[in-house]
Amino acid sequence: MLFQPLQVGSLTLPNRVLMTTVKLGYATPTGDVTERHIAFYVRRAQGGVGL
């Protein structure tokens, strides 16, 4: 069941795996996104997290 699609309103998720919010500490002191931040989320998306 975990790896089956899930319909949420008009959105279809490929699976029921999700990632909660996280405090990474990768942003700049002013809160700007860094390359390390982007790489973190790219790896999660490539890994197949549905949401």
PDB file of C-alpha atoms in Angstrom:
ATOM      1  CA  MET A   1       0.000   0.000   0.000  1.00  0.00           C
ATOM      2  CA  LEU A   2       2.893   2.406   0.716  1.00  0.00           C
ATOM      3  CA  PHE A   3       4.044   2.347  -2.898  1.00  0.00           C
ATOM      4  CA  GLN A   4       0.597   2.668  -4.493  1.00  0.00           C
ATOM      5  CA  PRO A   5      -0.572   5.992  -5.988  1.00  0.00           C
ATOM      6  CA  LEU A   6      -2.676   8.301  -3.830  1.00  0.00           C
ATOM      7  CA  GLN A   7      -5.288  10.777  -5.084  1.00  0.00           C
ATOM      8  CA  VAL A   8      -5.451  14.025  -3.063  1.00  0.00           C
ATOM      9  CA  GLY A   9      -8.049  16.282  -4.650  1.00  0.00           C
ATOM     10  CA  SER A  10      -6.897  16.829  -8.230  1.00  0.00           C
ATOM     11  CA  LEU A  11      -3.310  15.788  -7.397  1.00  0.00           C
ATOM     12  CA  THR A  12      -2.155  12.206  -7.932  1.00  0.00           C
ATOM     13  CA  LEU A  13       0.924  11.254  -5.934  1.00  0.00           C
ATOM     14  CA  PRO A  14       3.042   8.369  -7.283  1.00  0.00           C
ATOM     15  CA  ASN A  15       3.247   6.790  -3.825  1.00  0.00           C
ATOM     16  CA  ARG A  16       2.420   7.459  -0.171  1.00  0.00           C
ATOM     17  CA  VAL A  17       5.990   8.266   0.853  1.00  0.00           C
ATOM     18  CA  LEU A  18       6.340  11.822   2.137  1.00  0.00           C
ATOM     19  CA  MET A  19       8.998  13.990   3.640  1.00  0.00           C
ATOM     20  CA  THR A  20       8.148  16.201   6.595  1.00  0.00           C
ATOM     21  CA  THR A  21       9.559  19.668   7.081  1.00  0.00           C
ATOM     22  CA  VAL A  22      13.155  19.827   8.233  1.00  0.00           C
ATOM     23  CA  LYS A  23      15.527  22.465   9.600  1.00  0.00           C
ATOM     24  CA  LEU A  24      18.726  21.842   7.689  1.00  0.00           C
ATOM     25  CA  GLY A  25      20.820  24.879   8.518  1.00  0.00           C
ATOM     26  CA  TYR A  26      21.923  25.088   4.866  1.00  0.00           C
ATOM     27  CA  ALA A  27      20.613  28.622   4.222  1.00  0.00           C
ATOM     28  CA  THR A  28      22.782  31.719   4.308  1.00  0.00           C
ATOM     29  CA  PRO A  29      22.682  33.920   7.429  1.00  0.00           C
ATOM     30  CA  THR A  30      20.065  36.074   5.658  1.00  0.00           C
ATOM     31  CA  GLY A  31      17.897  33.033   4.842  1.00  0.00           C
ATOM     32  CA  ASP A  32      18.779  32.645   1.175  1.00  0.00           C
ATOM     33  CA  VAL A  33      18.777  29.207  -0.434  1.00  0.00           C
ATOM     34  CA  THR A  34      22.190  27.684  -1.181  1.00  0.00           C
ATOM     35  CA  GLU A  35      23.403  25.085  -3.678  1.00  0.00           C
ATOM     36  CA  ARG A  36      23.664  22.616  -0.791  1.00  0.00           C
ATOM     37  CA  HIS A  37      19.984  23.237  -0.009  1.00  0.00           C
ATOM     38  CA  ILE A  38      18.985  22.614  -3.623  1.00  0.00           C
ATOM     39  CA  ALA A  39      21.098  19.458  -3.824  1.00  0.00           C
ATOM     40  CA  PHE A  40      19.391  18.085  -0.697  1.00  0.00           C
ATOM     41  CA  TYR A  41      15.914  18.407  -2.220  1.00  0.00           C
ATOM     42  CA  VAL A  42      17.037  17.172  -5.647  1.00  0.00           C
ATOM     43  CA  ARG A  43      18.347  13.974  -4.023  1.00  0.00           C
ATOM     44  CA  ARG A  44      15.029  13.469  -2.239  1.00  0.00           C
ATOM     45  CA  ALA A  45      13.051  13.974  -5.450  1.00  0.00           C
ATOM     46  CA  GLN A  46      15.299  11.576  -7.371  1.00  0.00           C
ATOM     47  CA  GLY A  47      14.853   9.011  -4.608  1.00  0.00           C
ATOM     48  CA  GLY A  48      11.127   8.800  -5.311  1.00  0.00           C
ATOM     49  CA  VAL A  49       9.517  10.665  -2.424  1.00  0.00           C
ATOM     50  CA  GLY A  50       5.892  11.219  -3.473  1.00  0.00           C
ATOM     51  CA  LEU A  51       5.374  14.434  -1.530  1.00  0.00           C
TER      52      LEU A  51
END
